[in-house]
XYZ file of C-alpha atoms in Angstrom:
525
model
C 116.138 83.788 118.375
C 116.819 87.068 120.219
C 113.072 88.267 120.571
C 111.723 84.840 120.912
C 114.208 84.710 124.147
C 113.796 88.446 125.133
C 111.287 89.274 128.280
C 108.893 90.440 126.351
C 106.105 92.973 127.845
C 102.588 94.309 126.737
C 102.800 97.841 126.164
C 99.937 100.012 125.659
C 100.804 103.507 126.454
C 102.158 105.241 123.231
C 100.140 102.786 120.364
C 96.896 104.356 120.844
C 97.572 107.106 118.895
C 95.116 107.528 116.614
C 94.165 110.896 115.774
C 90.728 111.865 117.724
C 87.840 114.805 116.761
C 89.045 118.648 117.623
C 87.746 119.922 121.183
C 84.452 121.341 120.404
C 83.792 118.444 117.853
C 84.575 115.828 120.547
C 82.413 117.430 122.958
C 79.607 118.049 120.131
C 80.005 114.125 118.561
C 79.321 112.541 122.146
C 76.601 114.883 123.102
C 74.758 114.397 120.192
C 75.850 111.146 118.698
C 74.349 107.485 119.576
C 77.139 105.321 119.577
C 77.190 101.412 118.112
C 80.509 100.790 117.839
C 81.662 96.593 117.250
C 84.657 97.263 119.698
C 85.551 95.651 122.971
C 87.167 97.591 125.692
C 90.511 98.808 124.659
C 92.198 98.364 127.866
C 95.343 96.339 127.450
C 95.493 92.515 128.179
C 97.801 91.729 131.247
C 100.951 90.625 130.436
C 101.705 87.359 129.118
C 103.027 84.779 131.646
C 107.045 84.368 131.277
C 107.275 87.579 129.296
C 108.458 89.883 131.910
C 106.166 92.609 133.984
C 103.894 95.064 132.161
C 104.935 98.047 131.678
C 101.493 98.827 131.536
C 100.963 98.834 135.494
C 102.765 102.119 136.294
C 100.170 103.936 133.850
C 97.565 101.885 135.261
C 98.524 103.258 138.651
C 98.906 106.663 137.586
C 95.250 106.925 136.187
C 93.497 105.022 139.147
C 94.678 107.823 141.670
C 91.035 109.645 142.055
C 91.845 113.689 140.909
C 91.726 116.125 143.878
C 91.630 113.284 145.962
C 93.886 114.770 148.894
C 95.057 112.974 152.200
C 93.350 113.825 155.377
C 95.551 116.254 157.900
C 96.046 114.299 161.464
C 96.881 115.321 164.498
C 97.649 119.402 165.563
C 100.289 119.324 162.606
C 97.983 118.780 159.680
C 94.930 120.544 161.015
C 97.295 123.768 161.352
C 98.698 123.017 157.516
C 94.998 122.429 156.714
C 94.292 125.916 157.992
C 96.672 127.681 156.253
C 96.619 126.212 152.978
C 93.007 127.295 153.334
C 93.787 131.042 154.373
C 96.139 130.932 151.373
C 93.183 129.848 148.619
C 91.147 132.359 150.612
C 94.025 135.163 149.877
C 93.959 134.154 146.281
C 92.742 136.709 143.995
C 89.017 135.375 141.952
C 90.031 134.685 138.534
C 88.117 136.343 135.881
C 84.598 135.742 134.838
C 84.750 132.804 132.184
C 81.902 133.484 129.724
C 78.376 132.314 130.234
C 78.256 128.802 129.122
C 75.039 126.509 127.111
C 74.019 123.577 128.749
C 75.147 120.096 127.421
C 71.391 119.855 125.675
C 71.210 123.497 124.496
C 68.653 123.496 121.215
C 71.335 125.267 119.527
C 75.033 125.181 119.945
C 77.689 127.550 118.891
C 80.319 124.850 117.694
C 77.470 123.059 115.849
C 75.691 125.902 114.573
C 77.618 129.299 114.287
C 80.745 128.381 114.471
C 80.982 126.349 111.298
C 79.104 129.451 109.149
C 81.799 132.037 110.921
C 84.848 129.817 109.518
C 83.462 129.545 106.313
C 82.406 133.374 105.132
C 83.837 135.272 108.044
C 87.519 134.185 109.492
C 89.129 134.529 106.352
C 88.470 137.808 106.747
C 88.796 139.042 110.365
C 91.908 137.184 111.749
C 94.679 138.784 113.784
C 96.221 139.107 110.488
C 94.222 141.170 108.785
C 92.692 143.005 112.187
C 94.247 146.603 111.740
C 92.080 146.751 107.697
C 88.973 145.579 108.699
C 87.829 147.683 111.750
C 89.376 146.064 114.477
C 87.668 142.789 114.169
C 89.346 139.809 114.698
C 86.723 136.664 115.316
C 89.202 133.932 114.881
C 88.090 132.986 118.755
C 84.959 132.947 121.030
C 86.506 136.056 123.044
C 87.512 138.028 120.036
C 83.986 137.597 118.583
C 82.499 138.977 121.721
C 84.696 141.826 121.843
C 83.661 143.230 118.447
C 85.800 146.137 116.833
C 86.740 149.274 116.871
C 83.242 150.183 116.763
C 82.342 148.248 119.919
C 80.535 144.982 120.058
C 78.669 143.571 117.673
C 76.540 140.942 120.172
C 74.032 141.582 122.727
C 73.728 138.598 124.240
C 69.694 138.120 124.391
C 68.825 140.804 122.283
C 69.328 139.917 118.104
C 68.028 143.273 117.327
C 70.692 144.978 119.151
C 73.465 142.977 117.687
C 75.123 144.583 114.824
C 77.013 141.112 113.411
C 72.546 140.051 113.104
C 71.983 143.347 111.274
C 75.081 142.888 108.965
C 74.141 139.200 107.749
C 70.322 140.195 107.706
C 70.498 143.123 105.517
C 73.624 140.812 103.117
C 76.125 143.646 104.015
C 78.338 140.626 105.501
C 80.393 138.612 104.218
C 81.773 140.747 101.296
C 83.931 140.550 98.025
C 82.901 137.065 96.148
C 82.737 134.787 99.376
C 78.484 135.287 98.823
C 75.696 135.446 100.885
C 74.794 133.710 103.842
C 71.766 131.410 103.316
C 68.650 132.515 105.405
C 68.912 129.223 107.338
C 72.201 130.421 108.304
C 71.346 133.544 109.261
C 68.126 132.470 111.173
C 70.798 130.109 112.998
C 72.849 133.225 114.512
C 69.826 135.355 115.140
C 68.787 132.495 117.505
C 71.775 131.243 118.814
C 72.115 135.042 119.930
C 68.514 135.534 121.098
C 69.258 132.469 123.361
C 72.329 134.223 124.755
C 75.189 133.907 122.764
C 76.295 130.817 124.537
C 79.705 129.190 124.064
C 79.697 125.444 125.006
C 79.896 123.876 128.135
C 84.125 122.305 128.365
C 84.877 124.609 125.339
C 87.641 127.286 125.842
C 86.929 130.795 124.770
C 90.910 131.293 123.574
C 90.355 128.614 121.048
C 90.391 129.178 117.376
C 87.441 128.955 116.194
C 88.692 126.354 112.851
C 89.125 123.870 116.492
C 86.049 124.887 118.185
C 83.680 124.332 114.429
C 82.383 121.256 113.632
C 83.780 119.828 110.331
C 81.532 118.989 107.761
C 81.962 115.470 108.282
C 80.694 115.387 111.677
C 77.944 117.961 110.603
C 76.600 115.213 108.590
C 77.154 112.286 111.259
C 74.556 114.302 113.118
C 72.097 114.984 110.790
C 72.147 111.073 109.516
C 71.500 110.387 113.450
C 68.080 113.095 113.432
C 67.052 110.526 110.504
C 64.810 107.674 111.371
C 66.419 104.225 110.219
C 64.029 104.011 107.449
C 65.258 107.398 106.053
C 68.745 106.853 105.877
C 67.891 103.276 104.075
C 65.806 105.556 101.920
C 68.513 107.609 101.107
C 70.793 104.691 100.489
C 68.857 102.918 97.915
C 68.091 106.116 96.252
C 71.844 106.279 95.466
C 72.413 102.684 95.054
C 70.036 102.831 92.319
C 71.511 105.543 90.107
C 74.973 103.977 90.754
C 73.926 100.988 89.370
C 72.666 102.137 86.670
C 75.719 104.171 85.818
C 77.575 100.518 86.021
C 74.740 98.001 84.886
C 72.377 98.483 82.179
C 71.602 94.601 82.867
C 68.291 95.547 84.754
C 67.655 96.448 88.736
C 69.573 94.968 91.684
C 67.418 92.977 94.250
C 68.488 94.841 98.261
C 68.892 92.439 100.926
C 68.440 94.088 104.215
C 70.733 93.999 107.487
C 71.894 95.299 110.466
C 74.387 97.313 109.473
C 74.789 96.474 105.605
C 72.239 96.362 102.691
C 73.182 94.407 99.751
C 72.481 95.224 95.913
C 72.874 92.217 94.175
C 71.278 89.666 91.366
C 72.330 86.751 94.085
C 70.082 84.347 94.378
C 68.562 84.741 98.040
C 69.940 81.877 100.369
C 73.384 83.485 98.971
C 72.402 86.936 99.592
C 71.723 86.060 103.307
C 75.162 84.234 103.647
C 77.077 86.979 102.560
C 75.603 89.677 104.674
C 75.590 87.017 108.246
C 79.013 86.965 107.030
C 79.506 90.581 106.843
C 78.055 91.410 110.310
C 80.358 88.754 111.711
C 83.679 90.283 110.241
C 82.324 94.059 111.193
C 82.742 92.894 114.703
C 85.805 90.944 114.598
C 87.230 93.943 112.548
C 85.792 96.527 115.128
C 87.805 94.107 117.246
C 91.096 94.847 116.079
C 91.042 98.587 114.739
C 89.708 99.737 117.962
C 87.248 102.547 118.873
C 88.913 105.363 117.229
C 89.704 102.856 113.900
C 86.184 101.444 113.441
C 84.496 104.749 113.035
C 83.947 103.995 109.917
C 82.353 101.254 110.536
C 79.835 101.970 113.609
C 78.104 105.348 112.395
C 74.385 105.370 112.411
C 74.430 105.259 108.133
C 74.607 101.647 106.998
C 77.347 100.190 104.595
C 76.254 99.389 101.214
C 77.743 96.223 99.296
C 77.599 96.328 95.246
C 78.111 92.725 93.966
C 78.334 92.705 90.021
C 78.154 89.293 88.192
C 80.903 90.564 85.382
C 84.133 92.036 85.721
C 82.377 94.640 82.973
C 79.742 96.156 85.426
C 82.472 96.397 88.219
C 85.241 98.475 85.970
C 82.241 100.668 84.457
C 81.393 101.197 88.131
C 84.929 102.089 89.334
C 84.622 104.200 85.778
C 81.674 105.900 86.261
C 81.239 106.356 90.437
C 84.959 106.858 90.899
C 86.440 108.918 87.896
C 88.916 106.557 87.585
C 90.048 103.327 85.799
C 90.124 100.204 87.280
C 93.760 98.911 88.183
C 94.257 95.529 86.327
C 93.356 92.339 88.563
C 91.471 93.972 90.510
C 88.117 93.063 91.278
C 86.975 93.806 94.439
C 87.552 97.464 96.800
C 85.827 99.402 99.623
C 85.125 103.824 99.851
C 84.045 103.764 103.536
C 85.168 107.619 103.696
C 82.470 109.209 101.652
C 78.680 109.307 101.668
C 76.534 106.402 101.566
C 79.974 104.569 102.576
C 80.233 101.135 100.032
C 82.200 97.537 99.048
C 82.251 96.842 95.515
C 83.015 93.783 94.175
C 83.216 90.887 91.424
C 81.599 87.559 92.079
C 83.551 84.445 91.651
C 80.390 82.517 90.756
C 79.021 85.231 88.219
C 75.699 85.169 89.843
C 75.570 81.692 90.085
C 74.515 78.806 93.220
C 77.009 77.515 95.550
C 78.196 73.940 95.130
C 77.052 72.181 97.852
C 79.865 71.162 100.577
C 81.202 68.019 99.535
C 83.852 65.444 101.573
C 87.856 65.918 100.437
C 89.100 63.687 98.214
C 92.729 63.819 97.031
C 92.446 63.681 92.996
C 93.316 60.448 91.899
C 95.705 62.160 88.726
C 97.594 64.884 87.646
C 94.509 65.808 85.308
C 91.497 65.584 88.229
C 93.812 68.021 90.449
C 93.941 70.416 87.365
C 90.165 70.134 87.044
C 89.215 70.840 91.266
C 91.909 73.800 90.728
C 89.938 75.472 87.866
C 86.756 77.087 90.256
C 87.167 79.895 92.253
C 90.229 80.025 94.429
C 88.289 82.152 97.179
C 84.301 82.871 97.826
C 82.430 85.832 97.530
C 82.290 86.463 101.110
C 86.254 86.316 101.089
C 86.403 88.573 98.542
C 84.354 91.322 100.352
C 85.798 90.890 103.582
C 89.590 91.655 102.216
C 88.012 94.916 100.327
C 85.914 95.845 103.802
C 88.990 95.247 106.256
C 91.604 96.925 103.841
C 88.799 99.817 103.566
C 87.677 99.974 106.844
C 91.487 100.454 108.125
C 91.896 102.905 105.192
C 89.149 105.142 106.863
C 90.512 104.768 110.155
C 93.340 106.344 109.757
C 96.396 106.874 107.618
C 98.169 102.957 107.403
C 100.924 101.784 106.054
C 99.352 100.051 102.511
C 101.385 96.834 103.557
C 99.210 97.241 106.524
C 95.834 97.853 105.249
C 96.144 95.373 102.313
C 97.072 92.389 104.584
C 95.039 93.147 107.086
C 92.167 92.744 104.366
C 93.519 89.398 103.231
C 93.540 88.263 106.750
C 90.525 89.151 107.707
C 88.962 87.232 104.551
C 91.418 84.248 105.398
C 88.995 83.281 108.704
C 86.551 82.564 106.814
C 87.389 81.309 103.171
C 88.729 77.508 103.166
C 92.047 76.609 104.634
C 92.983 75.110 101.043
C 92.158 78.139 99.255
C 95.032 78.503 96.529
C 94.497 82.097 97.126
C 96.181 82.000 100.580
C 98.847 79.459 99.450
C 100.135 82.175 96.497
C 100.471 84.600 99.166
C 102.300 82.574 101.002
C 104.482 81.264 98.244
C 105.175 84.569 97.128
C 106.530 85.274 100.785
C 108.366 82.425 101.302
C 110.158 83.670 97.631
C 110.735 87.277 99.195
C 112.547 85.247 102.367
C 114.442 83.288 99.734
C 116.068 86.618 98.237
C 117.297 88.368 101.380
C 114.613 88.643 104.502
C 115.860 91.975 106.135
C 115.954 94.164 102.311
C 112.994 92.608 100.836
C 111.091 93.204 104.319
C 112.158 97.013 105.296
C 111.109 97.359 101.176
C 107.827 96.140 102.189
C 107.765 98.053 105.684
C 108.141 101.476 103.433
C 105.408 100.373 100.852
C 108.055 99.468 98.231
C 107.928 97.024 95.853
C 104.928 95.674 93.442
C 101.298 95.463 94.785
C 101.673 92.108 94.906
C 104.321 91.714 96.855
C 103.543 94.330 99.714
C 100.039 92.309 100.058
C 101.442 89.079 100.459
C 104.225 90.472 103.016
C 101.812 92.384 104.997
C 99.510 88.990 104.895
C 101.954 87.259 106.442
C 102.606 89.453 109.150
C 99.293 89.812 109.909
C 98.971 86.230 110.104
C 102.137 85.937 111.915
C 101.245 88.151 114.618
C 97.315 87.072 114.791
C 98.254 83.696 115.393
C 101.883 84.135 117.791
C 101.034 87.406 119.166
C 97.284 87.280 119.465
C 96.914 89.369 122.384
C 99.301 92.183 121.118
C 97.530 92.444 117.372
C 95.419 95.099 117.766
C 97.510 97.555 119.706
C 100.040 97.150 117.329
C 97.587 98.011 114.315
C 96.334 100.487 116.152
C 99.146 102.249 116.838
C 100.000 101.439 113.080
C 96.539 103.184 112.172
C 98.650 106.996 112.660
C 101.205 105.916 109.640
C 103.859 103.458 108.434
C 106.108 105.940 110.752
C 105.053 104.354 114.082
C 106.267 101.046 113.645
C 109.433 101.248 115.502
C 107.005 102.463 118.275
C 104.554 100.199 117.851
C 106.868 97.476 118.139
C 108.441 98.858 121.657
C 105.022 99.648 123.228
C 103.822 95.891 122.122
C 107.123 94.306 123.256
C 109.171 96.328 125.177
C 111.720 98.983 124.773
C 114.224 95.926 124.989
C 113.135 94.688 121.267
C 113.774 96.677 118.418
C 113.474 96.206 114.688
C 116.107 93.869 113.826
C 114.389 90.923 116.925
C 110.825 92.101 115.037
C 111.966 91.457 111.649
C 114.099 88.007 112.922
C 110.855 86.567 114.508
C 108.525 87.579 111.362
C 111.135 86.248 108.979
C 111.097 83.056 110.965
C 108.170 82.667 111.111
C 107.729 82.995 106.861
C 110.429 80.448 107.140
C 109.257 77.406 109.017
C 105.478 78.017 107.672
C 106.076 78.873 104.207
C 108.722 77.300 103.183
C 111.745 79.229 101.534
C 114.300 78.823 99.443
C 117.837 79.366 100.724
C 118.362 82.461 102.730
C 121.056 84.721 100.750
C-alpha cells in the first residue's frame, strides 16, 4: 500500500498540543503541587529503522543549544567586537523598574490568594471598559491595580492601614450593587498579602490580565486537597461515597477496599475486591503511559479515584439517576466522572456480586448446544469493564477527544487484560469488519467526525486503537496525544506521527487494511 511503502518518520513537534494551566497557574501548580504522575518521559522514540530520518532531530538540535551561550572572541578581531558590543549594552538606556517580586515560597501569593477574590467581585467592575464611570480604576492587571484611580493609589505596599482598596473591603463599601460582600477570610487575605508588600509573583508579568494571572477554582482546590494529610482526603472520600450510595442502594453499606490511588465501594467478596483494584493500579500506569503528562492529570492528583461497583443494573441507573441528574442511556452499564470532586468509575458487575470461576483448561464444546451453554456467562470481567469506563474517562478529562477516540481507547485499554476469546472483542470486531464491507473511506471519515450510532463509532475507534497499538506501537501515544486537543487535529496528528509525506487517504488505506486482513470483511463496495 502507499503508506505501508512511504518513508515513514516519527514526528513529535506539533502533537503535543494539549492545552496547559494559564501563566500564574502554571507557576502556582508546580510551586505548590507534589506531583505523582504514571507517565514516562514524553520525549519522542527515535525513528524507526527503514522509515526514513526523524524529523524530530532538527528540534532536538534547536533546544540542546544552551541560551545565552555565546562563542568566545579570538584573536585582536573578536576582542575589539567584544569591546564594543560591550560599550554598546553599556550605552543602553536601564529599562524600567519591574515591580517588587514574592519569593517562590512566599506564605501568601497574589495569583493564589488575591487575585482569584479581585476577578470574582472586583474586575467586572473596573476594566478598561468601564474605567472613565468608576473613578479611574481599572484593575484588570497587576500594574493597573497598583496605580489606583483618579484618586491616587489605593495600596501602600507594607502598610494595610494606609491602603484605601483594605479600608473599602473592611468597612463592606466594596464590591457594590448585588455582587455581595467579601467574606472576612477574604478580606484578611488582602490585608496580609498587602502588609507583606503587595508582592506580584516571581516569572509573573505585571501587563497580564489578571483572569490569566488568578488561579481557577479547579487548581484552588488541587492545592488545598495537597495541605490535606492522606487520611483526610480518604476521609472526605468515604464521607461522599457513603451518601452516594445510599442515594443508589438502599441494599445496606458498601465494604471500601483501600489502594494506592483507588478505594473501592463494593459488596465483592474480598480476594475479588483486591483483584480489581491490582488491576486498576496496573492500567492507571499503562494509561498514564499513553495520554501523557498533560492527559493523565486526571489521573495523578493527590485525591484518590473512587470505584462504585453495584451488583444490579437497578442500583447503577438509580445512581446515574440520582448523582448525575440524568437517565441512564440504554446498554449501558459501566462510565467514569474523573472531572469533578471526589473523581469516580461506576459500574455493573457481570457476576452480580458473585465468586469467580476458577481458571479452567480450553476445551472446544463437543456440540452446537455445549458452545451455546460456555457462551451464556459474561462476555467480559469486571476488571474489563472498569478499565474501558476509566480509559474512556480518563481521556475525557484530559482533554477535549474525538468520542471515536475516547470510547476505543477505553475498549482497548480493557482488551489487555480481559481474555483473548472474549465475545465482547470479537462483536467489535465483527461490527468493523461489516463497516469495511459497506464502503471503508465513507463509513470511516463518518466515524472520524463522530457520526454514526454509538455502537459503531466504538467499535471503529477500537479498531484503530488496536491497529495502531499493535503496528504503530511506538507512535500511539503521540498520536492520542495530539488527538487529546479535538477530533480537528487528526490530519496533524497523522503528519507529525508519519511525516508530512502521508496524508489521510495512506492513514485511512493502512487502517482499512488492517480491519481487512484481521477482521475479516465482506466484499469491499
Amino acid at each position: 500500500m502507499l503508506m505501508r511503502n512511504a518513508r515513514w518518520g516519527l514526528r513529535l513537534l506539533g502533537i503535543l498540543t494539549g492545552s496547559g494551566l494559564c501563566l500564574g497557574g502554571a507557576a502556582l501548580m508546580a510551586q505548590d503541587t507534589p506531583t505523582d504522575t504514571p507517565t514516562p518521559s514524553t520525549k519522542a522514540p527515535k525513528a524507526k529503522k527503514g522509515l526514513g530520518k526523524s524529523v524530530a532531530k532538527k528540534g532536538e538540535m534547536d533546544d540542546e543549544k544552551p541560551e545565552g551561550d555565546m562563542p568566545r572572541a579570538k584573536g585582536k578581531r573578536g576582542a575589539a567586537r567584544t569591546t564594543k558590543k560591550a560599550e554598546t549594552k553599556a550605552a543602553t538606556p536601564a529599562p524600567a523598574p519591574a515591580p517588587a517580586t514574592a519569593a517562590a515560597d512566599s506564605a501568601i501569593k497574589f495569583s493564589r490568594d488575591v487575585a482569584p477574590i479581585l476577578v470574582g467581585n472586583c474586575v467586572g467592575c473596573h476594566n478598561p471598559r468601564t474605567k472613565a464611570r468608576n473613578g479611574g480604576f481599572d484593575l484588570s492587571t497587576f500594574n493597573g491595580l497598583m496605580a489606583g484611580g483618579k484618586s491616587g493609589k489605593v495600596i501602600v505596599g507594607g502598610k494595610p492601614e494606609e491602603s484605601r482598596l483594605v479600608e473599602l473591603v473592611s468597612t463592606q463599601d466594596m464590591p457594590r450593587g448585588n455582587r455581595g460582600k467579601l467574606s472576612e477570610e477574604a478580606v484578611g487575605r488582602i490585608e496580609r498579602w498587602v502588609k507583606a508588600g503587595a508582592l506580584l509573583d516571581a516569572g509573573v508579568e505585571a501587563t497580564a490580565a489578571l483572569e490569566k494571572i488568578a488561579a481557577t477554582p479547579e487548581q484552588l482546590r488541587q492545592l488545598e486537597l495537597a495541605r490535606q494529610t492522606p487520611e483526610q482526603r480518604d476521609k472526605k472520600i468515604q464521607e461522599v461515597a457513603a451518601d452516594r450510595w445510599k442515594k443508589a442502594s438502599s441494599k445496606g453499606s458498601p465494604e471500601m477496599t483501600a489502594g494506592k490511588n483507588f478505594l473501592l465501594f463494593s459488596n465483592l467478596p474480598k480476594p475479588r475486591a483486591e483483584r480489581l483494584l491490582k488491576s486498576m493500579e496496573a492500567q492507571r500506569t499503562s494509561l498514564g503511559g499513553i495520554l501523557g503528562r498533560e492527559g493523565s492529570k486526571a489521573l495523578s492528583g493527590p485525591e484518590k479515584i473512587s470505584l462504585y461497583v453495584f451488583n444490579d443494573v437497578a442500583s447503577y441507573v438509580e445512581f446515574v439517576r440520582s448523582v448525575e441528574s440524568r437517565e441512564n442511556e440504554q446498554g449501558i452499564e459501566a462510565h467514569g466522572r474523573l472531572d469533578v470532586e471526589q473523581p469516580y468509575v461506576a459500574a455493573v458487575d457481570p457476576l452480580n456480586g458473585g465468586e469467580e470461576a476458577a481458571p479452567a483448561k480450553a476445551k472446544a464444546p463437543r456440540s452446537k448446544k455445549a458452545a451455546t451453554e460456555a457462551e451464556s456467562g459474561p462476555d467480559r470481567s469486571l476488571a474489563g469493564v472498569v478499565s474501558e469506563a476509566l480509559g474512556a474517562s480518563a481521556a475525557n478529562a484530559g482533554g477535549k477527544p474525538p468520542r471515536w477516540l475516547s470510547q476505543g481507547l477505553g475498549a482497548y485499554l480493557a482488551l489487555q487484560i480481559d481474555p483473548r476469546g472474549s465475545t465482547y472483542y470479537s462483536k467489535m470486531r465483527s461490527a468493523a469488519g461489516q463497516q469495511y464491507g459497506l464502503g471503508w473511506d465513507a463509513k470511516a471519515n463518518e466515524t472520524l467526525g463522530d457520526q454514526g450510532d454509538p455502537e459503531t463509532v466504538r467499535a471503529l475507534g477500537f479498531s484503530l486503537c488496536e491497529w495502531m497499538g499493535t503496528s504503530h506501537r511506538a507512535e500511539f501515544p503521540y498520536f492520542v496525544q495530539g488527538l487529546l486537543a479535538g477530533r480537528e487535529k487528526l490530519d496533524e496528528a497523522v503528519r507529525g506521527c508519519f511525516g508530512d509525506q502521508v496524508g489521510r487517504q495512506d492513514f485511512l488505506d493502512e487502517w482499512g487494511a488492517f480491519v481487512a486482513s484481521r477482521y475479516g470483511t465482506g466484499r469491499r463496495r
